[in-house]
Amino acid sequence: MKFSSNDFKTNSNINTMRETVNQNSYQHTHVIEDINEFVKRTYQLLAGSLIAGAVGAYVGMGFVGNMVSATGSLTFTYWGAVILEFILLFGLFAAKNKTPLNLVLLFAFTFMTGFTLSPTLAFFISANMGYVIGEAFFLTAIAFGGLTVFAMTTKRDFTTMGKILFITLLVVIGASILNIFLHLPMLQLIIASVSAVLFSFFILYDTQNIIRGNVSSEIEAAVMLYLDFLNLFVSLLQILGFLNNED
């Protein structure tokens, strides 16, 4: 089984969403009266978002035939779903303080991220590598939990890394888009490896900003952490896919 950049086109989409979140967050902050309650609600929303994403992936598996053509290319159905995904994300930020609309948009958005990820998951399953999905999710959960605890307990300040993280993200997005046309498996592996490190630092950066009250709403905070988790998962999925490639 051979991997190509075509198998992971959703990665550049998810990275672009993270860039969109970066541009909309940390711009307007306010005093949070109860930071502990804020953090608690954020992680509750994150848990709900992960469930919504998993449901979206499960539902999406039934539509993979409509999203991927017989030649393996992604169809208008897939790209339509991606466009809807971005519309929901922009709508979410526009209505972030309008309850319960913001909750509906949050879970609709995270559902769609899982839906559009289903062709990649289906690729692994069809190649008898479904176990790689479980391994990637397990490693992501362990890494996310460990990095979260570290960010909350360390005296090191990661909130100053925003600019370098944003620049690195732009480079990763550019390389991902370029490789859509080059189809270089080794370049995709490099991109995935850099992304795994990048989003590990994003977890540290976002977590510290959240616990310090530098994010304006728990909806924004949950979206940031969710996209960090999702990007790390996709990156590890790609890396493990190459490591388990027998061809």
Short mmCIF file of C-alpha atoms in Angstrom, two decimals:
data_model
loop_
_atom_site.label_atom_id
_atom_site.label_comp_id
_atom_site.label_asym_id
_atom_site.label_seq_id
_atom_site.Cartn_x
_atom_site.Cartn_y
_atom_site.Cartn_z
CA MET A 1 0.00 0.00 0.00
CA LYS A 2 1.40 3.38 -1.01
CA PHE A 3 0.52 6.71 0.55
CA SER A 4 0.31 9.97 -1.30
CA SER A 5 -0.62 13.51 -0.34
CA ASN A 6 -4.04 12.90 -1.91
CA ASP A 7 -4.92 10.62 0.99
CA PHE A 8 -4.60 13.48 3.47
CA LYS A 9 -5.97 16.58 1.77
CA THR A 10 -8.13 17.34 4.81
CA ASN A 11 -4.98 18.21 6.77
CA SER A 12 -4.49 21.55 5.00
CA ASN A 13 -8.16 22.36 5.57
CA ILE A 14 -7.86 21.76 9.31
CA ASN A 15 -4.65 23.81 9.49
CA THR A 16 -6.39 26.69 7.73
CA MET A 17 -9.19 26.53 10.30
CA ARG A 18 -6.59 26.82 13.05
CA GLU A 19 -5.20 29.92 11.31
CA THR A 20 -8.73 31.37 11.18
CA VAL A 21 -9.12 30.79 14.91
CA ASN A 22 -5.77 32.49 15.51
CA GLN A 23 -6.90 35.60 13.65
CA ASN A 24 -10.15 35.82 15.60
CA SER A 25 -8.88 35.02 19.10
CA TYR A 26 -6.82 36.86 21.70
CA GLN A 27 -7.92 40.18 20.20
CA HIS A 28 -10.51 41.25 22.75
CA THR A 29 -10.30 39.97 26.29
CA HIS A 30 -12.31 40.78 29.35
CA VAL A 31 -12.00 40.16 33.05
CA ILE A 32 -13.24 36.68 33.90
CA GLU A 33 -14.78 36.67 37.34
CA ASP A 34 -14.34 32.94 38.02
CA ILE A 35 -11.44 31.52 36.02
CA ASN A 36 -11.92 28.03 37.49
CA GLU A 37 -15.52 27.93 36.31
CA PHE A 38 -14.42 29.27 32.92
CA VAL A 39 -11.83 26.51 32.52
CA LYS A 40 -14.34 23.89 33.68
CA ARG A 41 -16.92 24.98 31.08
CA THR A 42 -14.22 25.07 28.39
CA TYR A 43 -13.23 21.46 28.95
CA GLN A 44 -16.85 20.38 29.15
CA LEU A 45 -17.42 21.98 25.74
CA LEU A 46 -14.23 20.34 24.47
CA ALA A 47 -15.51 16.91 25.57
CA GLY A 48 -18.82 17.55 23.85
CA SER A 49 -17.01 18.72 20.72
CA LEU A 50 -14.92 15.54 20.58
CA ILE A 51 -18.10 13.47 20.84
CA ALA A 52 -19.74 15.52 18.07
CA GLY A 53 -16.64 15.07 15.90
CA ALA A 54 -16.68 11.31 16.48
CA VAL A 55 -20.37 11.14 15.55
CA GLY A 56 -19.63 13.18 12.42
CA ALA A 57 -16.89 10.75 11.41
CA TYR A 58 -19.22 7.80 11.98
CA VAL A 59 -21.99 9.37 9.89
CA GLY A 60 -19.48 10.43 7.24
CA MET A 61 -18.35 6.82 6.73
CA GLY A 62 -21.72 6.18 5.13
CA PHE A 63 -21.14 9.00 2.62
CA VAL A 64 -17.54 8.24 1.66
CA GLY A 65 -18.73 6.84 -1.67
CA ASN A 66 -20.22 10.25 -2.43
CA MET A 67 -17.14 12.16 -1.29
CA VAL A 68 -14.51 10.10 -3.10
CA SER A 69 -14.79 9.17 -6.78
CA ALA A 70 -13.87 5.82 -8.30
CA THR A 71 -10.47 7.28 -9.27
CA GLY A 72 -9.78 8.32 -5.70
CA SER A 73 -10.25 12.06 -6.17
CA LEU A 74 -12.40 14.14 -3.85
CA THR A 75 -15.80 15.12 -5.23
CA PHE A 76 -17.96 18.25 -5.09
CA THR A 77 -19.82 16.63 -2.19
CA TYR A 78 -16.64 16.63 -0.13
CA TRP A 79 -15.67 20.18 -1.04
CA GLY A 80 -19.23 21.33 -0.38
CA ALA A 81 -18.94 19.85 3.10
CA VAL A 82 -15.63 21.67 3.60
CA ILE A 83 -17.21 24.98 2.56
CA LEU A 84 -20.06 24.37 5.00
CA GLU A 85 -17.45 23.67 7.66
CA PHE A 86 -15.85 27.09 7.18
CA ILE A 87 -19.24 28.81 7.09
CA LEU A 88 -20.09 27.24 10.44
CA LEU A 89 -16.72 28.30 11.88
CA PHE A 90 -17.16 31.94 10.83
CA GLY A 91 -20.76 31.85 12.03
CA LEU A 92 -19.59 30.45 15.35
CA PHE A 93 -17.25 33.38 15.94
CA ALA A 94 -19.91 35.86 14.89
CA ALA A 95 -22.38 34.35 17.40
CA LYS A 96 -19.92 33.28 20.10
CA ASN A 97 -21.77 35.20 22.80
CA LYS A 98 -25.30 34.32 21.65
CA THR A 99 -26.57 31.35 23.64
CA PRO A 100 -27.84 28.80 22.63
CA LEU A 101 -26.97 29.58 18.98
CA ASN A 102 -23.26 29.43 19.76
CA LEU A 103 -23.62 25.92 21.17
CA VAL A 104 -25.57 24.74 18.13
CA LEU A 105 -22.91 26.17 15.81
CA LEU A 106 -20.07 24.71 17.91
CA PHE A 107 -21.39 21.18 17.75
CA ALA A 108 -22.46 21.55 14.11
CA PHE A 109 -18.94 22.68 13.23
CA THR A 110 -17.20 19.90 15.14
CA PHE A 111 -19.63 17.38 13.63
CA MET A 112 -18.62 18.55 10.15
CA THR A 113 -14.90 18.29 10.94
CA GLY A 114 -15.46 14.61 11.70
CA PHE A 115 -17.63 14.23 8.60
CA THR A 116 -14.94 15.60 6.28
CA LEU A 117 -12.26 13.50 7.99
CA SER A 118 -14.13 10.28 7.19
CA PRO A 119 -12.52 9.74 3.72
CA THR A 120 -9.09 9.64 5.37
CA LEU A 121 -10.34 7.23 8.04
CA ALA A 122 -12.00 5.10 5.38
CA PHE A 123 -8.69 4.90 3.52
CA PHE A 124 -7.01 3.31 6.53
CA ILE A 125 -9.89 0.94 7.16
CA SER A 126 -9.99 -0.20 3.51
CA ALA A 127 -6.24 -0.84 3.68
CA ASN A 128 -6.70 -3.09 6.75
CA MET A 129 -5.02 -0.46 8.93
CA GLY A 130 -7.96 0.54 11.06
CA TYR A 131 -5.85 -0.18 14.13
CA VAL A 132 -3.68 2.81 13.22
CA ILE A 133 -6.67 5.10 13.85
CA GLY A 134 -7.00 3.73 17.38
CA GLU A 135 -3.27 4.07 18.00
CA ALA A 136 -3.25 7.66 16.75
CA PHE A 137 -6.23 8.60 18.92
CA PHE A 138 -4.70 6.97 22.00
CA LEU A 139 -1.36 8.74 21.50
CA THR A 140 -3.15 12.03 20.88
CA ALA A 141 -5.19 11.70 24.08
CA ILE A 142 -2.09 10.83 26.12
CA ALA A 143 -0.08 13.69 24.62
CA PHE A 144 -2.93 16.18 25.02
CA GLY A 145 -3.47 15.22 28.65
CA GLY A 146 0.23 15.34 29.48
CA LEU A 147 0.80 18.67 27.74
CA THR A 148 -2.27 20.15 29.43
CA VAL A 149 -1.04 19.18 32.90
CA PHE A 150 2.44 20.46 32.07
CA ALA A 151 1.08 23.81 30.83
CA MET A 152 -0.97 24.22 33.99
CA THR A 153 1.86 23.38 36.39
CA THR A 154 5.06 24.68 34.79
CA LYS A 155 6.51 28.11 35.58
CA ARG A 156 7.60 28.51 31.96
CA ASP A 157 5.56 31.03 30.00
CA PHE A 158 4.38 29.72 26.62
CA THR A 159 1.98 32.60 25.96
CA THR A 160 4.79 34.58 24.31
CA MET A 161 5.13 32.04 21.49
CA GLY A 162 2.11 33.22 19.50
CA LYS A 163 4.01 34.93 16.67
CA ILE A 164 6.45 32.11 15.95
CA LEU A 165 3.67 29.51 16.15
CA PHE A 166 1.54 31.51 13.71
CA ILE A 167 4.44 31.90 11.23
CA THR A 168 5.22 28.18 11.44
CA LEU A 169 1.54 27.40 10.86
CA LEU A 170 1.55 29.52 7.69
CA VAL A 171 4.62 27.63 6.43
CA VAL A 172 2.94 24.28 7.13
CA ILE A 173 -0.23 25.36 5.31
CA GLY A 174 1.81 26.55 2.33
CA ALA A 175 3.78 23.30 2.17
CA SER A 176 0.57 21.25 2.47
CA ILE A 177 -1.06 23.12 -0.41
CA LEU A 178 2.10 22.76 -2.52
CA ASN A 179 2.22 19.03 -1.90
CA ILE A 180 -1.33 18.64 -3.18
CA PHE A 181 0.23 19.24 -6.60
CA LEU A 182 3.63 17.59 -6.02
CA HIS A 183 2.30 14.35 -4.46
CA LEU A 184 5.55 13.68 -2.58
CA PRO A 185 5.05 11.13 0.22
CA MET A 186 8.32 12.07 1.96
CA LEU A 187 7.38 15.75 1.99
CA GLN A 188 4.01 14.78 3.48
CA LEU A 189 5.81 12.86 6.23
CA ILE A 190 7.96 15.90 6.98
CA ILE A 191 4.87 18.13 7.08
CA ALA A 192 3.12 15.70 9.42
CA SER A 193 6.14 15.53 11.73
CA VAL A 194 6.49 19.32 11.90
CA SER A 195 2.73 19.62 12.46
CA ALA A 196 2.83 17.16 15.36
CA VAL A 197 5.46 19.28 17.11
CA LEU A 198 3.72 22.53 16.17
CA PHE A 199 0.35 21.55 17.59
CA SER A 200 1.94 20.15 20.71
CA PHE A 201 3.23 23.67 21.33
CA PHE A 202 -0.17 25.10 20.40
CA ILE A 203 -1.70 22.99 23.18
CA LEU A 204 0.76 24.51 25.65
CA TYR A 205 0.17 28.02 24.27
CA ASP A 206 -3.63 27.81 24.20
CA THR A 207 -3.92 26.11 27.58
CA GLN A 208 -1.90 28.79 29.33
CA ASN A 209 -3.84 31.57 27.60
CA ILE A 210 -7.09 29.95 28.72
CA ILE A 211 -6.12 29.45 32.36
CA ARG A 212 -4.79 33.03 32.49
CA GLY A 213 -8.04 34.48 31.19
CA ASN A 214 -6.62 35.70 27.86
CA VAL A 215 -9.49 34.24 25.81
CA SER A 216 -12.78 36.11 25.54
CA SER A 217 -15.20 33.17 25.75
CA GLU A 218 -15.27 29.48 26.56
CA ILE A 219 -16.63 28.81 23.05
CA GLU A 220 -13.44 30.23 21.51
CA ALA A 221 -11.33 28.36 24.04
CA ALA A 222 -13.05 25.06 23.28
CA VAL A 223 -12.66 25.52 19.52
CA MET A 224 -8.94 26.25 19.86
CA LEU A 225 -8.30 23.17 21.99
CA TYR A 226 -10.48 21.02 19.74
CA LEU A 227 -8.54 22.04 16.62
CA ASP A 228 -5.25 21.47 18.46
CA PHE A 229 -6.41 17.97 19.35
CA LEU A 230 -7.71 17.28 15.83
CA ASN A 231 -4.57 18.55 14.10
CA LEU A 232 -2.33 16.52 16.39
CA PHE A 233 -4.47 13.44 15.74
CA VAL A 234 -4.30 13.85 11.95
CA SER A 235 -0.54 14.44 12.09
CA LEU A 236 0.06 11.33 14.19
CA LEU A 237 -2.29 9.36 11.95
CA GLN A 238 -0.17 10.24 8.94
CA ILE A 239 3.09 9.44 10.71
CA LEU A 240 1.84 6.07 11.92
CA GLY A 241 0.48 5.37 8.45
CA PHE A 242 3.94 5.76 6.97
CA LEU A 243 5.58 3.74 9.74
CA ASN A 244 3.12 0.89 9.18
CA ASN A 245 3.37 1.05 5.40
CA GLU A 246 4.61 -2.30 4.13
CA ASP A 247 5.30 -1.14 0.55
#
